[in-house]
Amino acid sequence: MTDAQRRRRRHLTDTVIEMLAETSPDRIQMREVSERSGVALGTLYRYFPAKQHLLAASMVAWNDILAERLAEERESGRRGHTGSVLERVLDLYTRQMKAFQRGPNFARLEVELQTSDDPYVRDTLDERSAVNRTALFGLMDGVPAERARLASLSIGSTMLNSLVLWTTGRIGFPEALRNVQDVSRLVLGDYA
C-alpha cells in the first residue's frame, strides 16, 4: 500500500473505533462507516470486503493504541520493568481489563471475533496475539520459556472466558477482573 492508502485504511479503523465507543459492533453498518469517514463505500469494500474484516482490523488498531500508551509510559519512566514479574503481569492484565470496562463494546467485539471462523479474522487476531505475547514475555524476564507459555495461555484463556461471562451479564466486572488476577497469582505466584 502507498502512504495515502495506509492513511485511508487507518482513518477507516479509527472511525470504527470512534463508533464502538457509542454503539455495539452488531449495529455498525459499512455504509455508516463510509459516511462518517468520508471514504467512498466502494473504496471501503476494496480495503475490507467484509464487515468482520473491518472490525478485526479496528480491534487490532485499538490494541495498538493501548500498546503505544504503555510503551510511552515505560519510556517516560512512569511504568516499566519495575517490580516483580507477577506485579508487572498483573499491571498489564488489569490495565487491559479496565480498558474493556471503559469500552464494553470492544469486549463484545473481542468475544465475537475470537469465535469467528473467517480466515482473515483468525489471521489478523493471530498476528495481534503474537505481538501481545512478545510484550508479555518481555515482562516475564527470568521465567522459563515453558512456564511463561503456560502462564500466557492460562491468563489469556481466563481473560477471554471472563469477558464472555461479563458481556453476557453472568458475572459483574469486579468478578471478571478478580478471575484474571487470581489466575495470574496462581500461575506466577513463585515470581512475586
PDB file of N, CA, C and O in Angstrom, residues 81-119:
ATOM      1  N   HIS A  81       9.618  -1.802  33.788  1.00  0.00           N
ATOM      2  CA  HIS A  81      10.028  -3.125  34.236  1.00  0.00           C
ATOM      3  C   HIS A  81      10.409  -3.090  35.707  1.00  0.00           C
ATOM      4  O   HIS A  81      11.375  -3.706  36.128  1.00  0.00           O
ATOM      5  N   THR A  82       9.662  -2.335  36.506  1.00  0.00           N
ATOM      6  CA  THR A  82       9.915  -2.314  37.938  1.00  0.00           C
ATOM      7  C   THR A  82       8.972  -3.298  38.595  1.00  0.00           C
ATOM      8  O   THR A  82       7.934  -3.642  38.059  1.00  0.00           O
ATOM      9  N   GLY A  83       9.332  -3.724  39.762  1.00  0.00           N
ATOM     10  CA  GLY A  83       8.504  -4.679  40.480  1.00  0.00           C
ATOM     11  C   GLY A  83       8.790  -6.095  40.028  1.00  0.00           C
ATOM     12  O   GLY A  83       9.573  -6.348  39.117  1.00  0.00           O
ATOM     13  N   SER A  84       8.108  -7.021  40.680  1.00  0.00           N
ATOM     14  CA  SER A  84       8.307  -8.439  40.372  1.00  0.00           C
ATOM     15  C   SER A  84       7.617  -8.800  39.059  1.00  0.00           C
ATOM     16  O   SER A  84       6.812  -8.027  38.521  1.00  0.00           O
ATOM     17  N   VAL A  85       7.930  -9.976  38.562  1.00  0.00           N
ATOM     18  CA  VAL A  85       7.262 -10.485  37.356  1.00  0.00           C
ATOM     19  C   VAL A  85       5.760 -10.484  37.581  1.00  0.00           C
ATOM     20  O   VAL A  85       4.996 -10.006  36.738  1.00  0.00           O
ATOM     21  N   LEU A  86       5.333 -10.999  38.716  1.00  0.00           N
ATOM     22  CA  LEU A  86       3.897 -11.056  38.999  1.00  0.00           C
ATOM     23  C   LEU A  86       3.280  -9.664  38.990  1.00  0.00           C
ATOM     24  O   LEU A  86       2.223  -9.457  38.385  1.00  0.00           O
ATOM     25  N   GLU A  87       3.935  -8.701  39.613  1.00  0.00           N
ATOM     26  CA  GLU A  87       3.391  -7.333  39.645  1.00  0.00           C
ATOM     27  C   GLU A  87       3.285  -6.739  38.241  1.00  0.00           C
ATOM     28  O   GLU A  87       2.289  -6.096  37.907  1.00  0.00           O
ATOM     29  N   ARG A  88       4.284  -6.985  37.414  1.00  0.00           N
ATOM     30  CA  ARG A  88       4.260  -6.446  36.047  1.00  0.00           C
ATOM     31  C   ARG A  88       3.140  -7.085  35.226  1.00  0.00           C
ATOM     32  O   ARG A  88       2.434  -6.394  34.491  1.00  0.00           O
ATOM     33  N   VAL A  89       2.984  -8.399  35.357  1.00  0.00           N
ATOM     34  CA  VAL A  89       1.933  -9.100  34.605  1.00  0.00           C
ATOM     35  C   VAL A  89       0.555  -8.691  35.114  1.00  0.00           C
ATOM     36  O   VAL A  89      -0.363  -8.446  34.319  1.00  0.00           O
ATOM     37  N   LEU A  90       0.406  -8.596  36.431  1.00  0.00           N
ATOM     38  CA  LEU A  90      -0.869  -8.132  36.993  1.00  0.00           C
ATOM     39  C   LEU A  90      -1.218  -6.734  36.495  1.00  0.00           C
ATOM     40  O   LEU A  90      -2.373  -6.463  36.144  1.00  0.00           O
ATOM     41  N   ASP A  91      -0.227  -5.860  36.457  1.00  0.00           N
ATOM     42  CA  ASP A  91      -0.464  -4.497  35.979  1.00  0.00           C
ATOM     43  C   ASP A  91      -0.940  -4.510  34.526  1.00  0.00           C
ATOM     44  O   ASP A  91      -1.911  -3.841  34.175  1.00  0.00           O
ATOM     45  N   LEU A  92      -0.282  -5.302  33.679  1.00  0.00           N
ATOM     46  CA  LEU A  92      -0.652  -5.375  32.266  1.00  0.00           C
ATOM     47  C   LEU A  92      -2.087  -5.872  32.092  1.00  0.00           C
ATOM     48  O   LEU A  92      -2.900  -5.239  31.415  1.00  0.00           O
ATOM     49  N   TYR A  93      -2.409  -6.999  32.713  1.00  0.00           N
ATOM     50  CA  TYR A  93      -3.747  -7.570  32.533  1.00  0.00           C
ATOM     51  C   TYR A  93      -4.832  -6.731  33.201  1.00  0.00           C
ATOM     52  O   TYR A  93      -5.948  -6.631  32.691  1.00  0.00           O
ATOM     53  N   THR A  94      -4.517  -6.120  34.319  1.00  0.00           N
ATOM     54  CA  THR A  94      -5.502  -5.246  34.972  1.00  0.00           C
ATOM     55  C   THR A  94      -5.808  -4.059  34.065  1.00  0.00           C
ATOM     56  O   THR A  94      -6.972  -3.682  33.891  1.00  0.00           O
ATOM     57  N   ARG A  95      -4.781  -3.499  33.464  1.00  0.00           N
ATOM     58  CA  ARG A  95      -4.995  -2.368  32.550  1.00  0.00           C
ATOM     59  C   ARG A  95      -5.800  -2.790  31.324  1.00  0.00           C
ATOM     60  O   ARG A  95      -6.669  -2.053  30.855  1.00  0.00           O
ATOM     61  N   GLN A  96      -5.509  -3.976  30.792  1.00  0.00           N
ATOM     62  CA  GLN A  96      -6.272  -4.462  29.643  1.00  0.00           C
ATOM     63  C   GLN A  96      -7.744  -4.652  30.014  1.00  0.00           C
ATOM     64  O   GLN A  96      -8.642  -4.248  29.261  1.00  0.00           O
ATOM     65  N   MET A  97      -7.980  -5.260  31.143  1.00  0.00           N
ATOM     66  CA  MET A  97      -9.369  -5.484  31.571  1.00  0.00           C
ATOM     67  C   MET A  97     -10.084  -4.157  31.804  1.00  0.00           C
ATOM     68  O   MET A  97     -11.254  -4.000  31.436  1.00  0.00           O
ATOM     69  N   LYS A  98      -9.403  -3.198  32.406  1.00  0.00           N
ATOM     70  CA  LYS A  98     -10.043  -1.896  32.650  1.00  0.00           C
ATOM     71  C   LYS A  98     -10.309  -1.151  31.342  1.00  0.00           C
ATOM     72  O   LYS A  98     -11.274  -0.389  31.247  1.00  0.00           O
ATOM     73  N   ALA A  99      -9.485  -1.377  30.337  1.00  0.00           N
ATOM     74  CA  ALA A  99      -9.762  -0.789  29.016  1.00  0.00           C
ATOM     75  C   ALA A  99     -11.061  -1.376  28.466  1.00  0.00           C
ATOM     76  O   ALA A  99     -11.888  -0.660  27.898  1.00  0.00           O
ATOM     77  N   PHE A 100     -11.261  -2.664  28.648  1.00  0.00           N
ATOM     78  CA  PHE A 100     -12.524  -3.289  28.230  1.00  0.00           C
ATOM     79  C   PHE A 100     -13.695  -2.759  29.053  1.00  0.00           C
ATOM     80  O   PHE A 100     -14.789  -2.574  28.533  1.00  0.00           O
ATOM     81  N   GLN A 101     -13.463  -2.512  30.333  1.00  0.00           N
ATOM     82  CA  GLN A 101     -14.537  -1.963  31.170  1.00  0.00           C
ATOM     83  C   GLN A 101     -14.953  -0.580  30.663  1.00  0.00           C
ATOM     84  O   GLN A 101     -16.135  -0.267  30.598  1.00  0.00           O
ATOM     85  N   ARG A 102     -13.973   0.244  30.305  1.00  0.00           N
ATOM     86  CA  ARG A 102     -14.278   1.583  29.778  1.00  0.00           C
ATOM     87  C   ARG A 102     -14.943   1.505  28.405  1.00  0.00           C
ATOM     88  O   ARG A 102     -15.701   2.398  28.038  1.00  0.00           O
ATOM     89  N   GLY A 103     -14.641   0.450  27.663  1.00  0.00           N
ATOM     90  CA  GLY A 103     -15.209   0.274  26.322  1.00  0.00           C
ATOM     91  C   GLY A 103     -15.833  -1.102  26.189  1.00  0.00           C
ATOM     92  O   GLY A 103     -15.261  -1.979  25.525  1.00  0.00           O
ATOM     93  N   PRO A 104     -16.994  -1.312  26.807  1.00  0.00           N
ATOM     94  CA  PRO A 104     -17.592  -2.652  26.773  1.00  0.00           C
ATOM     95  C   PRO A 104     -17.904  -3.160  25.366  1.00  0.00           C
ATOM     96  O   PRO A 104     -17.951  -4.380  25.153  1.00  0.00           O
ATOM     97  N   ASN A 105     -18.096  -2.259  24.402  1.00  0.00           N
ATOM     98  CA  ASN A 105     -18.333  -2.736  23.038  1.00  0.00           C
ATOM     99  C   ASN A 105     -17.089  -3.390  22.451  1.00  0.00           C
ATOM    100  O   ASN A 105     -17.191  -4.266  21.593  1.00  0.00           O
ATOM    101  N   PHE A 106     -15.912  -2.979  22.914  1.00  0.00           N
ATOM    102  CA  PHE A 106     -14.680  -3.640  22.488  1.00  0.00           C
ATOM    103  C   PHE A 106     -14.609  -5.046  23.082  1.00  0.00           C
ATOM    104  O   PHE A 106     -14.126  -5.971  22.432  1.00  0.00           O
ATOM    105  N   ALA A 107     -15.096  -5.210  24.304  1.00  0.00           N
ATOM    106  CA  ALA A 107     -15.150  -6.539  24.914  1.00  0.00           C
ATOM    107  C   ALA A 107     -16.107  -7.435  24.123  1.00  0.00           C
ATOM    108  O   ALA A 107     -15.782  -8.597  23.848  1.00  0.00           O
ATOM    109  N   ARG A 108     -17.255  -6.896  23.758  1.00  0.00           N
ATOM    110  CA  ARG A 108     -18.214  -7.673  22.960  1.00  0.00           C
ATOM    111  C   ARG A 108     -17.598  -8.069  21.611  1.00  0.00           C
ATOM    112  O   ARG A 108     -17.763  -9.190  21.145  1.00  0.00           O
ATOM    113  N   LEU A 109     -16.905  -7.117  21.010  1.00  0.00           N
ATOM    114  CA  LEU A 109     -16.271  -7.396  19.722  1.00  0.00           C
ATOM    115  C   LEU A 109     -15.172  -8.436  19.875  1.00  0.00           C
ATOM    116  O   LEU A 109     -15.034  -9.328  19.028  1.00  0.00           O
ATOM    117  N   GLU A 110     -14.395  -8.347  20.934  1.00  0.00           N
ATOM    118  CA  GLU A 110     -13.341  -9.341  21.177  1.00  0.00           C
ATOM    119  C   GLU A 110     -13.933 -10.742  21.228  1.00  0.00           C
ATOM    120  O   GLU A 110     -13.424 -11.669  20.591  1.00  0.00           O
ATOM    121  N   VAL A 111     -15.014 -10.905  21.969  1.00  0.00           N
ATOM    122  CA  VAL A 111     -15.662 -12.213  22.081  1.00  0.00           C
ATOM    123  C   VAL A 111     -16.165 -12.663  20.709  1.00  0.00           C
ATOM    124  O   VAL A 111     -15.963 -13.817  20.306  1.00  0.00           O
ATOM    125  N   GLU A 112     -16.803 -11.765  19.978  1.00  0.00           N
ATOM    126  CA  GLU A 112     -17.330 -12.102  18.650  1.00  0.00           C
ATOM    127  C   GLU A 112     -16.209 -12.529  17.707  1.00  0.00           C
ATOM    128  O   GLU A 112     -16.320 -13.548  17.006  1.00  0.00           O
ATOM    129  N   LEU A 113     -15.132 -11.768  17.683  1.00  0.00           N
ATOM    130  CA  LEU A 113     -14.039 -12.075  16.768  1.00  0.00           C
ATOM    131  C   LEU A 113     -13.318 -13.369  17.138  1.00  0.00           C
ATOM    132  O   LEU A 113     -12.895 -14.122  16.260  1.00  0.00           O
ATOM    133  N   GLN A 114     -13.171 -13.628  18.427  1.00  0.00           N
ATOM    134  CA  GLN A 114     -12.480 -14.842  18.862  1.00  0.00           C
ATOM    135  C   GLN A 114     -13.238 -16.109  18.453  1.00  0.00           C
ATOM    136  O   GLN A 114     -12.644 -17.181  18.362  1.00  0.00           O
ATOM    137  N   THR A 115     -14.520 -15.983  18.204  1.00  0.00           N
ATOM    138  CA  THR A 115     -15.316 -17.155  17.810  1.00  0.00           C
ATOM    139  C   THR A 115     -15.577 -17.190  16.305  1.00  0.00           C
ATOM    140  O   THR A 115     -16.304 -18.054  15.835  1.00  0.00           O
ATOM    141  N   SER A 116     -14.971 -16.279  15.560  1.00  0.00           N
ATOM    142  CA  SER A 116     -15.169 -16.226  14.110  1.00  0.00           C
ATOM    143  C   SER A 116     -14.411 -17.352  13.423  1.00  0.00           C
ATOM    144  O   SER A 116     -13.294 -17.698  13.816  1.00  0.00           O
ATOM    145  N   ASP A 117     -15.009 -17.887  12.358  1.00  0.00           N
ATOM    146  CA  ASP A 117     -14.313 -18.902  11.566  1.00  0.00           C
ATOM    147  C   ASP A 117     -13.761 -18.321  10.259  1.00  0.00           C
ATOM    148  O   ASP A 117     -13.259 -19.044   9.418  1.00  0.00           O
ATOM    149  N   ASP A 118     -13.822 -17.000  10.115  1.00  0.00           N
ATOM    150  CA  ASP A 118     -13.316 -16.336   8.924  1.00  0.00           C
ATOM    151  C   ASP A 118     -11.785 -16.371   8.933  1.00  0.00           C
ATOM    152  O   ASP A 118     -11.165 -15.947   9.912  1.00  0.00           O
ATOM    153  N   PRO A 119     -11.149 -16.868   7.870  1.00  0.00           N
ATOM    154  CA  PRO A 119      -9.682 -16.960   7.852  1.00  0.00           C
ATOM    155  C   PRO A 119      -8.980 -15.610   8.041  1.00  0.00           C
ATOM    156  O   PRO A 119      -7.951 -15.541   8.726  1.00  0.00           O
TER     157      PRO A 119
END
